[in-house]
Amino acid sequence: MNYNSICCYDYETGSANPHTCSIVQIAAEMIHSRQLRVVDKFSSYVRPDWDSEGITEDTLKFHAKNKGITVQAFKDKLNEFPPIEVVWPQFTAWVDKANYAKGHKNTFCAPISAGYNIIGFDNITTSRHCYEFGPTEKDKFRGENRPRLFSGVYSIDLLHHLWFWFENQKEPKNLKLTTMLEHMGVPEDTIAQAHEAAFDVEWCTKILTRLMKTQRWMTAWREEAQKRRLEFEDCFVGEFK
């Protein structure tokens, strides 16, 4: 049984390359693992280094268009906030509040990361920033440092989970978050707020907890029937006779 908190998080970045991008916004919600409810939230914009390779004009135009403002107005907004050297320690300290290790914080007790396409993007960005700013821990097998912010074993990528549920259906037409929200009945004017980190995190959390509640309902022990609706124990026994 899992007792690690689940951290649903998202970055908005200055480019589409997770290996070089600058973070311009961080948002996250901490989910209680047993109650499946949000117990804490984090959100902050970040002032990037405008001369870094992690900022591209096309990506800035994308963000500005989504917000209905000019690129210069978007830049002015970001300039009101601290740089990543300030925001990153604030974010990691917030995550560490949910790391239940009694002594030194470690990946075994760390929150499980969750989000949309985080394996292909956000987790890579997280690791890069952990190596640069911390936190890291010593890998006892390899003898080298590794990122320590989130669980080193589990990560929940909703893009992969939704593929599992919908791979045999003709609809929705694709697995983009906005397409999935439309398919799930979210109003169009609400979906228009997508690609803003706090919004994306809120709806990823809603989808994730709905899926997990469904899984728990399917696998819960039913006393009256003395069985589960979906049982994996001994499910292959008859195939070996």
mmCIF file of C-alpha atoms in Angstrom:
data_model
loop_
_atom_site.group_PDB
_atom_site.id
_atom_site.type_symbol
_atom_site.label_atom_id
_atom_site.label_comp_id
_atom_site.label_asym_id
_atom_site.label_seq_id
_atom_site.Cartn_x
_atom_site.Cartn_y
_atom_site.Cartn_z
ATOM 1 C CA MET A 1 0.000 0.000 0.000
ATOM 2 C CA ASN A 2 1.327 3.427 -0.963
ATOM 3 C CA TYR A 3 1.811 6.063 1.743
ATOM 4 C CA ASN A 4 3.933 8.482 -0.283
ATOM 5 C CA SER A 5 2.260 11.760 -1.099
ATOM 6 C CA ILE A 6 1.639 12.433 -4.786
ATOM 7 C CA CYS A 7 2.852 15.728 -6.238
ATOM 8 C CA CYS A 8 1.082 16.732 -9.444
ATOM 9 C CA TYR A 9 3.232 19.426 -11.026
ATOM 10 C CA ASP A 10 3.866 21.337 -14.214
ATOM 11 C CA TYR A 11 6.420 23.761 -15.640
ATOM 12 C CA GLU A 12 5.852 26.431 -18.242
ATOM 13 C CA THR A 13 9.174 26.986 -19.958
ATOM 14 C CA GLY A 14 10.922 29.337 -22.343
ATOM 15 C CA SER A 15 11.639 26.654 -24.936
ATOM 16 C CA ALA A 16 10.524 23.158 -25.911
ATOM 17 C CA ASN A 17 13.842 21.444 -25.105
ATOM 18 C CA PRO A 18 13.775 19.855 -21.613
ATOM 19 C CA HIS A 19 17.582 19.644 -21.587
ATOM 20 C CA THR A 20 18.106 23.406 -21.942
ATOM 21 C CA CYS A 21 14.796 25.200 -21.288
ATOM 22 C CA SER A 22 14.417 27.960 -18.726
ATOM 23 C CA ILE A 23 11.502 27.587 -16.318
ATOM 24 C CA VAL A 24 9.132 30.568 -16.389
ATOM 25 C CA GLN A 25 6.391 29.137 -14.144
ATOM 26 C CA ILE A 26 6.070 26.346 -11.577
ATOM 27 C CA ALA A 27 2.771 25.045 -10.247
ATOM 28 C CA ALA A 28 2.057 21.989 -8.128
ATOM 29 C CA GLU A 29 -0.600 20.375 -5.953
ATOM 30 C CA MET A 30 0.184 17.894 -3.184
ATOM 31 C CA ILE A 31 -2.259 14.992 -2.981
ATOM 32 C CA HIS A 32 -2.850 12.953 0.187
ATOM 33 C CA SER A 33 -2.117 9.381 -0.847
ATOM 34 C CA ARG A 34 -4.890 7.718 1.161
ATOM 35 C CA GLN A 35 -7.603 10.380 0.983
ATOM 36 C CA LEU A 36 -6.884 11.410 -2.623
ATOM 37 C CA ARG A 37 -7.488 15.081 -1.884
ATOM 38 C CA VAL A 38 -5.350 18.174 -2.399
ATOM 39 C CA VAL A 39 -3.697 19.228 0.854
ATOM 40 C CA ASP A 40 -1.337 21.969 -0.373
ATOM 41 C CA LYS A 41 -0.564 24.084 -3.443
ATOM 42 C CA PHE A 42 2.438 25.913 -4.877
ATOM 43 C CA SER A 43 2.558 28.423 -7.726
ATOM 44 C CA SER A 44 5.102 30.975 -8.856
ATOM 45 C CA TYR A 45 6.291 32.648 -12.020
ATOM 46 C CA VAL A 46 10.039 32.875 -12.602
ATOM 47 C CA ARG A 47 12.106 35.655 -14.136
ATOM 48 C CA PRO A 48 14.384 33.901 -16.665
ATOM 49 C CA ASP A 49 17.791 34.854 -17.959
ATOM 50 C CA TRP A 50 16.672 36.488 -21.191
ATOM 51 C CA ASP A 51 20.030 35.855 -22.850
ATOM 52 C CA SER A 52 20.072 32.091 -22.182
ATOM 53 C CA GLU A 53 19.511 29.424 -24.825
ATOM 54 C CA GLY A 54 16.518 28.265 -22.783
ATOM 55 C CA ILE A 55 14.419 31.156 -24.090
ATOM 56 C CA THR A 56 13.120 31.242 -27.666
ATOM 57 C CA GLU A 57 10.989 33.903 -29.298
ATOM 58 C CA ASP A 58 8.529 31.346 -30.685
ATOM 59 C CA THR A 59 7.816 29.956 -27.229
ATOM 60 C CA LEU A 60 7.370 33.442 -25.772
ATOM 61 C CA LYS A 61 4.872 34.192 -28.549
ATOM 62 C CA PHE A 62 3.038 30.959 -27.695
ATOM 63 C CA HIS A 63 2.700 31.930 -24.027
ATOM 64 C CA ALA A 64 1.712 35.502 -24.821
ATOM 65 C CA LYS A 65 -0.959 34.372 -27.283
ATOM 66 C CA ASN A 66 -2.439 31.961 -24.719
ATOM 67 C CA LYS A 67 -2.700 34.805 -22.220
ATOM 68 C CA GLY A 68 -4.060 37.259 -24.745
ATOM 69 C CA ILE A 69 -1.236 39.753 -24.230
ATOM 70 C CA THR A 70 1.793 40.949 -26.160
ATOM 71 C CA VAL A 71 5.188 39.318 -25.860
ATOM 72 C CA GLN A 72 6.524 42.444 -24.185
ATOM 73 C CA ALA A 73 3.678 42.394 -21.651
ATOM 74 C CA PHE A 74 4.479 38.760 -20.890
ATOM 75 C CA LYS A 75 8.152 39.623 -20.418
ATOM 76 C CA ASP A 76 7.200 42.514 -18.136
ATOM 77 C CA LYS A 77 5.063 40.147 -16.068
ATOM 78 C CA LEU A 78 7.914 37.666 -15.623
ATOM 79 C CA ASN A 79 10.315 40.463 -14.696
ATOM 80 C CA GLU A 80 8.196 41.130 -11.609
ATOM 81 C CA PHE A 81 9.227 37.760 -10.136
ATOM 82 C CA PRO A 82 12.466 36.344 -8.663
ATOM 83 C CA PRO A 83 14.914 34.293 -10.749
ATOM 84 C CA ILE A 84 15.085 30.503 -10.629
ATOM 85 C CA GLU A 85 17.912 30.657 -8.062
ATOM 86 C CA VAL A 86 15.316 32.016 -5.618
ATOM 87 C CA VAL A 87 12.143 30.203 -6.711
ATOM 88 C CA TRP A 88 13.680 26.730 -7.041
ATOM 89 C CA PRO A 89 14.708 26.461 -3.349
ATOM 90 C CA GLN A 90 11.218 27.671 -2.392
ATOM 91 C CA PHE A 91 9.645 24.984 -4.546
ATOM 92 C CA THR A 92 11.897 22.172 -3.306
ATOM 93 C CA ALA A 93 11.353 23.192 0.322
ATOM 94 C CA TRP A 94 7.614 23.055 -0.326
ATOM 95 C CA VAL A 95 7.907 19.549 -1.833
ATOM 96 C CA ASP A 96 10.102 18.402 1.057
ATOM 97 C CA LYS A 97 7.345 19.218 3.537
ATOM 98 C CA ALA A 98 5.582 16.127 2.157
ATOM 99 C CA ASN A 99 8.686 13.910 2.368
ATOM 100 C CA TYR A 100 7.881 11.759 5.413
ATOM 101 C CA ALA A 101 11.462 10.705 6.186
ATOM 102 C CA LYS A 102 12.163 11.186 9.901
ATOM 103 C CA GLY A 103 15.823 12.091 9.475
ATOM 104 C CA HIS A 104 17.559 13.014 6.252
ATOM 105 C CA LYS A 105 15.154 13.445 3.361
ATOM 106 C CA ASN A 106 15.432 10.669 0.776
ATOM 107 C CA THR A 107 13.820 9.503 -2.459
ATOM 108 C CA PHE A 108 12.260 6.467 -0.745
ATOM 109 C CA CYS A 109 10.004 8.747 1.323
ATOM 110 C CA ALA A 110 9.683 11.529 -1.225
ATOM 111 C CA PRO A 111 6.420 12.399 -2.982
ATOM 112 C CA ILE A 112 5.644 10.558 -6.202
ATOM 113 C CA SER A 113 5.772 12.922 -9.164
ATOM 114 C CA ALA A 114 2.700 13.135 -11.370
ATOM 115 C CA GLY A 115 1.612 15.207 -14.334
ATOM 116 C CA TYR A 116 1.103 15.244 -18.086
ATOM 117 C CA ASN A 117 4.028 14.119 -20.256
ATOM 118 C CA ILE A 118 6.354 14.538 -17.280
ATOM 119 C CA ILE A 119 8.481 11.521 -18.202
ATOM 120 C CA GLY A 120 9.332 13.100 -21.536
ATOM 121 C CA PHE A 121 9.667 16.682 -20.311
ATOM 122 C CA ASP A 122 9.108 17.884 -16.728
ATOM 123 C CA ASN A 123 11.020 15.090 -14.979
ATOM 124 C CA ILE A 124 14.009 15.732 -17.233
ATOM 125 C CA THR A 125 13.851 19.422 -16.392
ATOM 126 C CA THR A 126 13.550 18.587 -12.694
ATOM 127 C CA SER A 127 16.626 16.369 -12.730
ATOM 128 C CA ARG A 128 18.658 19.049 -14.486
ATOM 129 C CA HIS A 129 17.711 21.659 -11.900
ATOM 130 C CA CYS A 130 18.343 19.269 -9.008
ATOM 131 C CA TYR A 131 21.865 18.700 -10.282
ATOM 132 C CA GLU A 132 22.395 22.455 -10.554
ATOM 133 C CA PHE A 133 20.635 23.730 -7.425
ATOM 134 C CA GLY A 134 19.807 20.613 -5.380
ATOM 135 C CA PRO A 135 18.562 18.572 -3.756
ATOM 136 C CA THR A 136 20.592 15.480 -4.556
ATOM 137 C CA GLU A 137 21.566 12.366 -2.645
ATOM 138 C CA LYS A 138 24.302 9.773 -2.976
ATOM 139 C CA ASP A 139 23.389 6.701 -4.998
ATOM 140 C CA LYS A 140 24.739 3.927 -2.760
ATOM 141 C CA PHE A 141 25.160 1.529 -5.676
ATOM 142 C CA ARG A 142 26.830 3.864 -8.180
ATOM 143 C CA GLY A 143 28.520 6.158 -5.693
ATOM 144 C CA GLU A 144 27.384 9.314 -7.485
ATOM 145 C CA ASN A 145 24.804 11.982 -6.796
ATOM 146 C CA ARG A 146 21.274 11.679 -8.133
ATOM 147 C CA PRO A 147 18.182 13.952 -7.935
ATOM 148 C CA ARG A 148 16.421 13.629 -4.590
ATOM 149 C CA LEU A 149 13.270 15.748 -4.912
ATOM 150 C CA PHE A 150 10.761 13.076 -5.951
ATOM 151 C CA SER A 151 10.452 9.314 -5.576
ATOM 152 C CA GLY A 152 13.285 7.535 -7.347
ATOM 153 C CA VAL A 153 11.059 4.557 -8.137
ATOM 154 C CA TYR A 154 7.594 5.755 -9.144
ATOM 155 C CA SER A 155 6.311 8.520 -11.416
ATOM 156 C CA ILE A 156 2.765 8.861 -12.738
ATOM 157 C CA ASP A 157 2.571 10.190 -16.286
ATOM 158 C CA LEU A 158 -1.082 10.777 -17.139
ATOM 159 C CA LEU A 159 -0.299 10.725 -20.850
ATOM 160 C CA HIS A 160 0.715 7.068 -20.501
ATOM 161 C CA HIS A 161 -2.183 6.178 -18.220
ATOM 162 C CA LEU A 162 -4.755 7.699 -20.539
ATOM 163 C CA TRP A 163 -3.246 5.808 -23.458
ATOM 164 C CA PHE A 164 -3.890 2.604 -21.494
ATOM 165 C CA TRP A 165 -7.570 3.509 -20.979
ATOM 166 C CA PHE A 166 -8.281 4.850 -24.485
ATOM 167 C CA GLU A 167 -5.967 2.953 -26.856
ATOM 168 C CA ASN A 168 -8.856 0.766 -28.084
ATOM 169 C CA GLN A 169 -11.320 3.622 -28.684
ATOM 170 C CA LYS A 170 -11.772 5.812 -31.760
ATOM 171 C CA GLU A 171 -12.461 8.844 -29.592
ATOM 172 C CA PRO A 172 -10.885 11.059 -28.453
ATOM 173 C CA LYS A 173 -8.936 11.823 -31.617
ATOM 174 C CA ASN A 174 -5.660 12.335 -29.707
ATOM 175 C CA LEU A 175 -4.306 12.400 -26.166
ATOM 176 C CA LYS A 176 -3.519 16.096 -25.822
ATOM 177 C CA LEU A 177 -4.632 17.413 -22.446
ATOM 178 C CA THR A 178 -7.026 19.897 -24.044
ATOM 179 C CA THR A 179 -8.566 17.142 -26.188
ATOM 180 C CA MET A 180 -9.008 14.919 -23.142
ATOM 181 C CA LEU A 181 -10.669 17.727 -21.174
ATOM 182 C CA GLU A 182 -13.063 18.348 -24.056
ATOM 183 C CA HIS A 183 -13.820 14.616 -24.242
ATOM 184 C CA MET A 184 -14.509 14.587 -20.498
ATOM 185 C CA GLY A 185 -17.063 17.363 -20.734
ATOM 186 C CA VAL A 186 -15.074 20.384 -19.568
ATOM 187 C CA PRO A 187 -16.573 23.593 -21.085
ATOM 188 C CA GLU A 188 -14.723 25.208 -23.968
ATOM 189 C CA ASP A 189 -14.283 28.544 -22.165
ATOM 190 C CA THR A 190 -12.634 26.689 -19.297
ATOM 191 C CA ILE A 191 -10.322 24.722 -21.588
ATOM 192 C CA ALA A 192 -9.209 28.028 -23.120
ATOM 193 C CA GLN A 193 -7.182 28.614 -19.945
ATOM 194 C CA ALA A 194 -4.941 25.603 -20.681
ATOM 195 C CA HIS A 195 -1.148 25.883 -21.009
ATOM 196 C CA GLU A 196 -1.030 27.879 -17.797
ATOM 197 C CA ALA A 197 0.761 25.787 -15.186
ATOM 198 C CA ALA A 198 -1.688 26.213 -12.294
ATOM 199 C CA PHE A 199 -4.649 25.404 -14.570
ATOM 200 C CA ASP A 200 -2.984 22.337 -16.088
ATOM 201 C CA VAL A 201 -2.036 21.039 -12.646
ATOM 202 C CA GLU A 202 -5.556 21.528 -11.290
ATOM 203 C CA TRP A 203 -7.114 19.493 -14.079
ATOM 204 C CA CYS A 204 -4.399 16.841 -14.112
ATOM 205 C CA THR A 205 -5.084 16.375 -10.408
ATOM 206 C CA LYS A 206 -8.811 16.000 -11.105
ATOM 207 C CA ILE A 207 -8.171 13.366 -13.785
ATOM 208 C CA LEU A 208 -5.580 11.522 -11.716
ATOM 209 C CA THR A 209 -7.697 11.290 -8.577
ATOM 210 C CA ARG A 210 -10.730 10.204 -10.633
ATOM 211 C CA LEU A 211 -8.698 7.387 -12.208
ATOM 212 C CA MET A 212 -7.281 6.332 -8.846
ATOM 213 C CA LYS A 213 -10.714 6.309 -7.210
ATOM 214 C CA THR A 214 -11.966 4.137 -10.081
ATOM 215 C CA GLN A 215 -9.051 1.742 -9.605
ATOM 216 C CA ARG A 216 -9.683 1.552 -5.860
ATOM 217 C CA TRP A 217 -13.384 0.860 -6.431
ATOM 218 C CA MET A 218 -12.534 -1.935 -8.873
ATOM 219 C CA THR A 219 -9.995 -3.588 -6.584
ATOM 220 C CA ALA A 220 -11.625 -2.969 -3.177
ATOM 221 C CA TRP A 221 -12.541 -6.015 -1.104
ATOM 222 C CA ARG A 222 -16.323 -6.557 -1.009
ATOM 223 C CA GLU A 223 -17.281 -8.203 2.249
ATOM 224 C CA GLU A 224 -20.757 -9.197 1.052
ATOM 225 C CA ALA A 225 -19.349 -11.009 -1.991
ATOM 226 C CA GLN A 226 -16.102 -12.109 -0.348
ATOM 227 C CA LYS A 227 -14.177 -11.033 -3.416
ATOM 228 C CA ARG A 228 -13.005 -8.017 -5.404
ATOM 229 C CA ARG A 229 -14.600 -6.746 -8.598
ATOM 230 C CA LEU A 230 -11.202 -7.124 -10.254
ATOM 231 C CA GLU A 231 -8.867 -9.727 -8.819
ATOM 232 C CA PHE A 232 -5.253 -10.343 -9.805
ATOM 233 C CA GLU A 233 -4.345 -12.911 -7.167
ATOM 234 C CA ASP A 234 -4.077 -16.378 -8.743
ATOM 235 C CA CYS A 235 -5.472 -15.002 -12.026
ATOM 236 C CA PHE A 236 -3.151 -17.239 -14.090
ATOM 237 C CA VAL A 237 -3.642 -20.426 -12.063
ATOM 238 C CA GLY A 238 -5.974 -22.114 -14.576
ATOM 239 C CA GLU A 239 -3.587 -21.545 -17.473
ATOM 240 C CA PHE A 240 -0.954 -23.922 -16.082
ATOM 241 C CA LYS A 241 -3.090 -27.043 -15.865
#
